[in-house]
PDB file of C-alpha atoms and ligand atoms in Angstrom:
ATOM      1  CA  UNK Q   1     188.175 191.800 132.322  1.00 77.00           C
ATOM      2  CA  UNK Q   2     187.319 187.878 133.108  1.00 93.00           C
ATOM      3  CA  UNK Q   3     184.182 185.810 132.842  1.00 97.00           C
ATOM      4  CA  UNK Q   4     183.474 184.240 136.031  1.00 98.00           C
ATOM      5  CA  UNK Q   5     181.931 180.689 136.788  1.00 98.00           C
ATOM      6  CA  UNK Q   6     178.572 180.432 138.385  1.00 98.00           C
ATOM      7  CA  UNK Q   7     177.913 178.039 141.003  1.00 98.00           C
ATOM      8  CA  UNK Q   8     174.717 175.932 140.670  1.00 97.00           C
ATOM      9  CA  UNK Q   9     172.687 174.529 142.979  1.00 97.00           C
ATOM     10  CA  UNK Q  10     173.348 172.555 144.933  1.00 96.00           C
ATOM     11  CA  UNK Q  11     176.463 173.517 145.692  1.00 97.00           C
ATOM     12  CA  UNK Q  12     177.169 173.878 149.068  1.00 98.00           C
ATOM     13  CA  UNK Q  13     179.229 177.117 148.636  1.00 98.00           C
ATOM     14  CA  UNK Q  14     175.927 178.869 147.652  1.00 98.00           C
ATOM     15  CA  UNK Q  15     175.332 178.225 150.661  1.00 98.00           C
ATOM     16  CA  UNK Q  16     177.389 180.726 152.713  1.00 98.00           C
ATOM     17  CA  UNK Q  17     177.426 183.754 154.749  1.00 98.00           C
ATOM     18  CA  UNK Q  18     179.247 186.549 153.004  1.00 98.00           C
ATOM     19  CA  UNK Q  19     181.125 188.863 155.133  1.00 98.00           C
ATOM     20  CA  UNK Q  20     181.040 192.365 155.204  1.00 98.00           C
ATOM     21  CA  UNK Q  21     183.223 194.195 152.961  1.00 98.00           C
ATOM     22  CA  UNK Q  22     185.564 196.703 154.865  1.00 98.00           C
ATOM     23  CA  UNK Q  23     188.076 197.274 152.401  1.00 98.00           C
ATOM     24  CA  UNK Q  24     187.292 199.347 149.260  1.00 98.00           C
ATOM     25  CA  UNK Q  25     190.476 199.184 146.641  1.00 98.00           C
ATOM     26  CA  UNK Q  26     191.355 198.134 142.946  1.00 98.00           C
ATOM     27  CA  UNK Q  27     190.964 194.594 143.541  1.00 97.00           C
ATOM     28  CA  UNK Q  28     187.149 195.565 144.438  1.00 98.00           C
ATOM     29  CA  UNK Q  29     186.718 198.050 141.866  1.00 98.00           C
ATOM     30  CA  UNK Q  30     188.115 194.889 139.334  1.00 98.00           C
ATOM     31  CA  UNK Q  31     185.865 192.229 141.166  1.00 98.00           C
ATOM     32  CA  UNK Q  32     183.117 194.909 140.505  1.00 98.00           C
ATOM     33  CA  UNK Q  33     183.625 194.839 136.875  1.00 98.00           C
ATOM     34  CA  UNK Q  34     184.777 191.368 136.305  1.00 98.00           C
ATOM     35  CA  UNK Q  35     181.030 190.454 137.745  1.00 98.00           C
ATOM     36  CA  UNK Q  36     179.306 192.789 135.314  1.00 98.00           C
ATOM     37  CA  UNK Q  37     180.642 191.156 132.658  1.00 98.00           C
ATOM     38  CA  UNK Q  38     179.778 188.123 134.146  1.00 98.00           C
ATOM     39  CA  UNK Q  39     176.038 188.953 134.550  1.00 98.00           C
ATOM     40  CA  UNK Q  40     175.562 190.872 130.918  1.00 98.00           C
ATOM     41  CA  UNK Q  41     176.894 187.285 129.283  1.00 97.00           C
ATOM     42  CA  UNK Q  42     174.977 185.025 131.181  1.00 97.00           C
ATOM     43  CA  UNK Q  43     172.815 187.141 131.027  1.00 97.00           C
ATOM     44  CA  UNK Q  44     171.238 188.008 134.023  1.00 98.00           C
ATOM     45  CA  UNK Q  45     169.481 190.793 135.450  1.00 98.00           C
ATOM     46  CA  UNK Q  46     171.438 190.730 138.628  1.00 98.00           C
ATOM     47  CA  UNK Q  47     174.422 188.749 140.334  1.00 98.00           C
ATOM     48  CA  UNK Q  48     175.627 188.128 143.845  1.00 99.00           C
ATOM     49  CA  UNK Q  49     179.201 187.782 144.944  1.00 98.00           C
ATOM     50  CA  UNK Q  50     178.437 184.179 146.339  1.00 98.00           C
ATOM     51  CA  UNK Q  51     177.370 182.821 142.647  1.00 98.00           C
ATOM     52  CA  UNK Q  52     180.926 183.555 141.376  1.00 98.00           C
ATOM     53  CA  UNK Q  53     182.672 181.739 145.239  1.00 98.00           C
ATOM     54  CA  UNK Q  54     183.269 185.300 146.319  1.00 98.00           C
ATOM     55  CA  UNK Q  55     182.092 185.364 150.032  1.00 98.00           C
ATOM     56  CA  UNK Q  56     181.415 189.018 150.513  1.00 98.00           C
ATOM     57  CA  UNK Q  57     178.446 191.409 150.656  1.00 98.00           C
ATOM     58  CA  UNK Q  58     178.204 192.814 147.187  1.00 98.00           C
ATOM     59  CA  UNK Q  59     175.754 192.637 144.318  1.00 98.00           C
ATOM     60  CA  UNK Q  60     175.317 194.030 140.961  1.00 98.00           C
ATOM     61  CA  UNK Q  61     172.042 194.434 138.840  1.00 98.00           C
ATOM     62  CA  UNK Q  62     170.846 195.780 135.665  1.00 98.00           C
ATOM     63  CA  UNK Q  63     167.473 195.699 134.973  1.00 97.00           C
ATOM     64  CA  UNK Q  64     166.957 197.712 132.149  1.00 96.00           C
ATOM     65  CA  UNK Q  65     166.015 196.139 128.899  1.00 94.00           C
ATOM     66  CA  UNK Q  66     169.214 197.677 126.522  1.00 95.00           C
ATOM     67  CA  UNK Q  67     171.653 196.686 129.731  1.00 94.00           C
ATOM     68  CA  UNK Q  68     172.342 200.763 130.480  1.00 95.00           C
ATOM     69  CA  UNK Q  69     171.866 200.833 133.914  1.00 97.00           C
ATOM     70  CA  UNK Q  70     174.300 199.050 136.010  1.00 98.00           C
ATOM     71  CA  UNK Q  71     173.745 199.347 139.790  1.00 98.00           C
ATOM     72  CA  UNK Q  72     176.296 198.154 142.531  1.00 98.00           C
ATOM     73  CA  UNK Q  73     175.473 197.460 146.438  1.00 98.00           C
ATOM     74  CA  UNK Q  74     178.109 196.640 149.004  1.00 99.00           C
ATOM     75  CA  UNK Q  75     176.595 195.493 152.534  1.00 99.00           C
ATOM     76  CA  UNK Q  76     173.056 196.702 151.752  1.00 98.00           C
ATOM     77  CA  UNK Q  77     170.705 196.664 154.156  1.00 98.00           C
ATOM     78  CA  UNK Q  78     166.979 196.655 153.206  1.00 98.00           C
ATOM     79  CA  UNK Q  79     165.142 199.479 155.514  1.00 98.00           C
ATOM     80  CA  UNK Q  80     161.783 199.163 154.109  1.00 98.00           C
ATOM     81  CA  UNK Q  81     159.695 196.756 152.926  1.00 98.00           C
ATOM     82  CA  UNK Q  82     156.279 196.739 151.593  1.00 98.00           C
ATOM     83  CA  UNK Q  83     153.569 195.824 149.073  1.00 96.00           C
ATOM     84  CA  UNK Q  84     153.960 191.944 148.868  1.00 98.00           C
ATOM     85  CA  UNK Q  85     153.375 190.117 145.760  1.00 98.00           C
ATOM     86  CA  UNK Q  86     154.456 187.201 143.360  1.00 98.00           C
ATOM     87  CA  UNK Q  87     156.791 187.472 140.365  1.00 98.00           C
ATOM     88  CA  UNK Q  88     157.852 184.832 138.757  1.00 98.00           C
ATOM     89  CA  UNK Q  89     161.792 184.342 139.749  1.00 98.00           C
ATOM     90  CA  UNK Q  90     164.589 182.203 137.973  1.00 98.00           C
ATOM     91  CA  UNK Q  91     168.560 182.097 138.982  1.00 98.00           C
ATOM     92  CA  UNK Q  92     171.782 181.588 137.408  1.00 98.00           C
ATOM     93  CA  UNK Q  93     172.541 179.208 139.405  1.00 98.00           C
ATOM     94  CA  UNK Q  94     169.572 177.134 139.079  1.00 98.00           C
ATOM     95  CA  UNK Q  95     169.471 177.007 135.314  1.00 96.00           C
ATOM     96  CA  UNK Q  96     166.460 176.399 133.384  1.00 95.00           C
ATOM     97  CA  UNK Q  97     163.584 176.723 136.395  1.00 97.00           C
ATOM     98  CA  UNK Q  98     161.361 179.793 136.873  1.00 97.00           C
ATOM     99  CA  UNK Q  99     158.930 179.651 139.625  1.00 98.00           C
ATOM    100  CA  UNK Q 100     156.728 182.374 141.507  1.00 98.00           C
ATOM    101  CA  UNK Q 101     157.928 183.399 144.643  1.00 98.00           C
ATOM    102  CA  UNK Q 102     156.131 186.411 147.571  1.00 98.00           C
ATOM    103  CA  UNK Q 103     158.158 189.364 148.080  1.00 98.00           C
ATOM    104  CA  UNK Q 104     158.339 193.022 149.144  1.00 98.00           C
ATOM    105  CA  UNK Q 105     157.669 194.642 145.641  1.00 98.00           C
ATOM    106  CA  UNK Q 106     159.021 198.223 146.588  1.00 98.00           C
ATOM    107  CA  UNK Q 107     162.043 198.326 148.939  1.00 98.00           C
ATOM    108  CA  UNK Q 108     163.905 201.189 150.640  1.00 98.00           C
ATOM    109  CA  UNK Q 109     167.711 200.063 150.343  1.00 98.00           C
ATOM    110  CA  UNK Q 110     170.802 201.565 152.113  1.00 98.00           C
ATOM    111  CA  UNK Q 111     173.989 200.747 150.850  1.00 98.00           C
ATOM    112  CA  UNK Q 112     177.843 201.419 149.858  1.00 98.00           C
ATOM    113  CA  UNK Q 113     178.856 202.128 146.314  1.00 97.00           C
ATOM    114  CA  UNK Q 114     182.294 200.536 145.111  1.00 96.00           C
ATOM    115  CA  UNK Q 115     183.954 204.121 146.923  1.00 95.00           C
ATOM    116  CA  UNK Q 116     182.868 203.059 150.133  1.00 97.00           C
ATOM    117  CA  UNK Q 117     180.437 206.055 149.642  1.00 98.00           C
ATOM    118  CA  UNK Q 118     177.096 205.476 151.497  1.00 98.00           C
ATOM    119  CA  UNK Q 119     173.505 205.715 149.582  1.00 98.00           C
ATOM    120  CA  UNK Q 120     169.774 205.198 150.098  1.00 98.00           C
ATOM    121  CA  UNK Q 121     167.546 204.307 147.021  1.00 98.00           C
ATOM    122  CA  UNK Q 122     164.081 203.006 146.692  1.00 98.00           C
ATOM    123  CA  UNK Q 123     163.209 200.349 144.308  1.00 98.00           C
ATOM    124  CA  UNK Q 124     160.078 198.327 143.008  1.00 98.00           C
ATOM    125  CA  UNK Q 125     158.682 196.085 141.037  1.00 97.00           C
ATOM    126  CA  UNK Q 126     161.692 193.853 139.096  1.00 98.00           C
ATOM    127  CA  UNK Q 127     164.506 195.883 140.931  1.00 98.00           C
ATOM    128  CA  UNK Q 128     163.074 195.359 143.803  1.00 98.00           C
ATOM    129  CA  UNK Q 129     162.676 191.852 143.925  1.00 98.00           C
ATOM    130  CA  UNK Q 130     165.744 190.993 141.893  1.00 98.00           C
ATOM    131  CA  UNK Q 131     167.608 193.256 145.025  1.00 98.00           C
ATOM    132  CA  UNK Q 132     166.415 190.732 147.526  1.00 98.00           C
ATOM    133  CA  UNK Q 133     166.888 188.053 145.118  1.00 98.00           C
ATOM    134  CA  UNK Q 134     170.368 188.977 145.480  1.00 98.00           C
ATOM    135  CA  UNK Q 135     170.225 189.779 149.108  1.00 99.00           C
ATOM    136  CA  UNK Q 136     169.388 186.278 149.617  1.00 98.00           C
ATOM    137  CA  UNK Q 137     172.228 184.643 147.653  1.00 99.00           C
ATOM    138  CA  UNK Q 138     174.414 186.620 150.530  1.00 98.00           C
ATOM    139  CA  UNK Q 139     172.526 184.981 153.187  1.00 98.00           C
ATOM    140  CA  UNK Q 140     173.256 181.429 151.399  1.00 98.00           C
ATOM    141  CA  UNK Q 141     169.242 181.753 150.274  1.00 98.00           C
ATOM    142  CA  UNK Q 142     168.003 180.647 146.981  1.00 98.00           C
ATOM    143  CA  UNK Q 143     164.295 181.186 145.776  1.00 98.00           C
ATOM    144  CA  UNK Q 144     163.710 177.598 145.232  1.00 98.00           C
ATOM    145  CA  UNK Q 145     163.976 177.684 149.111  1.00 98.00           C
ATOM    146  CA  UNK Q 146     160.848 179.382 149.108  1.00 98.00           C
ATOM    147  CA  UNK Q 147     158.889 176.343 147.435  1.00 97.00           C
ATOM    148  CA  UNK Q 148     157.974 172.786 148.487  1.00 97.00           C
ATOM    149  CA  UNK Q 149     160.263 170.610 149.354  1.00 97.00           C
ATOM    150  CA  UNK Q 150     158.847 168.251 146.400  1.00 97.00           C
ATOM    151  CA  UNK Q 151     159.809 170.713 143.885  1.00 97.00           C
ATOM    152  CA  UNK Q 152     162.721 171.667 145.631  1.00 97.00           C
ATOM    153  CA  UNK Q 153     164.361 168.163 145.481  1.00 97.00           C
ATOM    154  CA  UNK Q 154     162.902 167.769 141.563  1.00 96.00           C
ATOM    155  CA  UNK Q 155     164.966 170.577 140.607  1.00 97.00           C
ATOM    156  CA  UNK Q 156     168.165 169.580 142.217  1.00 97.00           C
ATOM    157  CA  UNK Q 157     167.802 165.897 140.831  1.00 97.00           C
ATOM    158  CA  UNK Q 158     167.391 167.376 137.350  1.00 96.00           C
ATOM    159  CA  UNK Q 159     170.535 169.702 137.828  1.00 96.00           C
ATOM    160  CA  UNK Q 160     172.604 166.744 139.737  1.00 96.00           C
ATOM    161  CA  UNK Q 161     171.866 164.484 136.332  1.00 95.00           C
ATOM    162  CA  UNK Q 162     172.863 167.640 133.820  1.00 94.00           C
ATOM    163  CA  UNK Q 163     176.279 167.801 135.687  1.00 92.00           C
ATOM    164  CA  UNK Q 164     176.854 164.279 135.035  1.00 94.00           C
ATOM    165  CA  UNK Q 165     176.242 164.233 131.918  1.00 93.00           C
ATOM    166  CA  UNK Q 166     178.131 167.203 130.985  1.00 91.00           C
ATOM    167  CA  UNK Q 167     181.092 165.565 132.825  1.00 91.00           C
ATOM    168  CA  UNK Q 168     181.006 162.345 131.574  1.00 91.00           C
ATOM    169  CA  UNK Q 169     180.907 163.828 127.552  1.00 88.00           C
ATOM    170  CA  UNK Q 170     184.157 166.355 129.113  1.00 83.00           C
ATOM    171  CA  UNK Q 171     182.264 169.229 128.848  1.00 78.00           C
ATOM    172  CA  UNK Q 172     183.611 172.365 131.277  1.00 66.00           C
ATOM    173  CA  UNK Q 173     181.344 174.009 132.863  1.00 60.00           C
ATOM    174  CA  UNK Q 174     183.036 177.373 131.756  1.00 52.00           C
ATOM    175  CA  UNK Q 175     181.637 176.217 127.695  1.00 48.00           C
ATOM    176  CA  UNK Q 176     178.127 175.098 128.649  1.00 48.00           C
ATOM    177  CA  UNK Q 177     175.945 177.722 127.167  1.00 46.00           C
ATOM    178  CA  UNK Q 178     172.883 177.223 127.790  1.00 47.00           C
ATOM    179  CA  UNK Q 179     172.594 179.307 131.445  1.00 44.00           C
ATOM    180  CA  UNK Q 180     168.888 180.512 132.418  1.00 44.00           C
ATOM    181  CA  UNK Q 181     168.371 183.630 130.451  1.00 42.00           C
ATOM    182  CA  UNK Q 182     166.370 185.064 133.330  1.00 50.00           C
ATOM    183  CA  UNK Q 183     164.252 188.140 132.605  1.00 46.00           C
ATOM    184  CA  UNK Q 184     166.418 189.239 129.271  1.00 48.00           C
ATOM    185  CA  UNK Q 185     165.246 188.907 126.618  1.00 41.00           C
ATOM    186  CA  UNK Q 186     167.313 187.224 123.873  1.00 37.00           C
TER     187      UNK Q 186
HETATM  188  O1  GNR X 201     168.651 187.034 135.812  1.00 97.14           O
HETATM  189  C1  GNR X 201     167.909 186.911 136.796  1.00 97.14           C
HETATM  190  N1  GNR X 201     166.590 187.175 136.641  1.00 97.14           N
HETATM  191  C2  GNR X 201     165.693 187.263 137.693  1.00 97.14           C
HETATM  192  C3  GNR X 201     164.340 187.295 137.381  1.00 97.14           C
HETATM  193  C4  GNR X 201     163.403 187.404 138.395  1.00 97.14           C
HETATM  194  C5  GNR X 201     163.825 187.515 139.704  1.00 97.14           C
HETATM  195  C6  GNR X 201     165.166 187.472 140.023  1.00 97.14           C
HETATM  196  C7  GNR X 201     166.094 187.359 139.015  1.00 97.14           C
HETATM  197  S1  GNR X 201     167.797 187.348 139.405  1.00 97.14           S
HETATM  198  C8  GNR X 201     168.447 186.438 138.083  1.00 97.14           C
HETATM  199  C9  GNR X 201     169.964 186.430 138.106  1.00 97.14           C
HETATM  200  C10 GNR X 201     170.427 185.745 139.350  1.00 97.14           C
HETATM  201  O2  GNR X 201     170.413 184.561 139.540  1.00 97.14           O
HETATM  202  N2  GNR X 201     170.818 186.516 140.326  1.00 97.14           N
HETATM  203  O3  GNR X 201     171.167 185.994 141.506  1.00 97.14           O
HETATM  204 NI1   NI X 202     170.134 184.113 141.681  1.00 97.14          NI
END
C-alpha cells in the first residue's frame, strides 16, 4: 500500500488526456488500491487517476458516509444523462474552495471493473455528480472551469501563493495536511 501525491491546480498535468486502459494486471489491481488509500486519507469522496500523474481512464469513489462502499470505473462512458441541477463541488486538487456547479444529477454509466469485466450502473444525486466530477479530471477538466474566469484566476493566485510559502518554510507537499475535506465529514 502507498499514499499518493495529489496534483493541485494549476498544474499543467491536470491537465491531460488519459488514455484508455487496455491492460488489466497486478500493477492495476495495486494502482487500484494504492488510490483508495489515497482518497480515504485525504479524504475524498472520489479520485481520478490524473490527480495522482497517472494518465489513464480510471476512477474510484466512495460516497458513503462510514467509507463502505468503494466503487471502481475503468474507461466509463456516461450513456445517460438527465435531471440537471447545482451541488456545491470542491476538489483535491483545488484545496480549500467549494463552489456550485450544473450537472446531470442521475447518470446511466457503463464501465470496466479492475477484471476488465464490463458493467452498467445508474447513479444520482452525490454519486452522480462526483462520477462526472471524476470523468472530468480524465478529460483534463476541473469544476472551477465551470465558473468565471474572475474566480477562476482568484483561486489559482491563492493556491500559487500557498505553494510558495510552503516551499520557502521546506515544507513537502507529501506532509501538508490540510487537503479539502470535500463532502466527509471529519
Ligand atoms: O472529495 C470530493 N468531494 C466532492 C464533493 C462534491 C462534488 C465532487 C467531489 S469530488 C472530491 C474529490 C476529488 O477531487 N475528486 O476528483
Ligand atoms: Ni477533483
Amino acid at each position: 500500500m502507498a499514499l499518493l501525491d495529489i496534483l493541485e491546480y494549476p498544474d499543467p498535468r491536470l491537465r491531460n488526456r488519459a488514455e484508455p486502459i487496455t491492460v488489466f494486471d497486478a500493477v492495476l489491481v495495486k494502482r487500484v488500491k494504492d488510490m483508495f488509500e489515497t482518497m480515504y486519507a485525504a479524504p475524498g469522496i472520489g479520485l481520478a487517476a490524473t490527480q495522482v500523474n497517472v494518465h489513464q481512464r480510471l476512477l474510484v469513489m466512495d460516497v458513503s458516509q462510514d467509507r463502505s462502499a468503494p466503487m471502481v470505473f475503468i474507461n466509463p462512458e456516461i450513456l445517460e444523462r438527465r435531471e440537471v441541477g447545482v451541488m456545491e463541488e470542491g476538489c483535491l486538487s483545488v484545496p480549500g474552495y467549494f463552489d456550485d456547479v450544473e450537472r446531470a444529477q442521475y447518470v446511466k454509466v457503463r464501465a470496466q471493473d479492475q477484471h476488465g469485466i464490463t458493467f452498467e450502473r445508474e447513479l444520482s444525486g452525490l454519486e452522480a455528480v462526483c462520477l462526472q466530477h471524476e470523468m472530468d479530471h480524465l478529460d483534463g477538466k476541473l469544476f472551477v472551469d465551470y465558473l468565471s474566469l474572475l474566480k477562476r484566476d482568484r483561486v489559482r493566485r491563492k493556491l500559487e501563493k500557498e505553494r510558495k510559502d510552503r516551499a520557502s518554510r521546506g515544507v513537502s507537499p507529501a506532509t501538508t495536511a490540510d487537503k479539502a475535506a470535500v463532502g466527509v465529514e471529519r
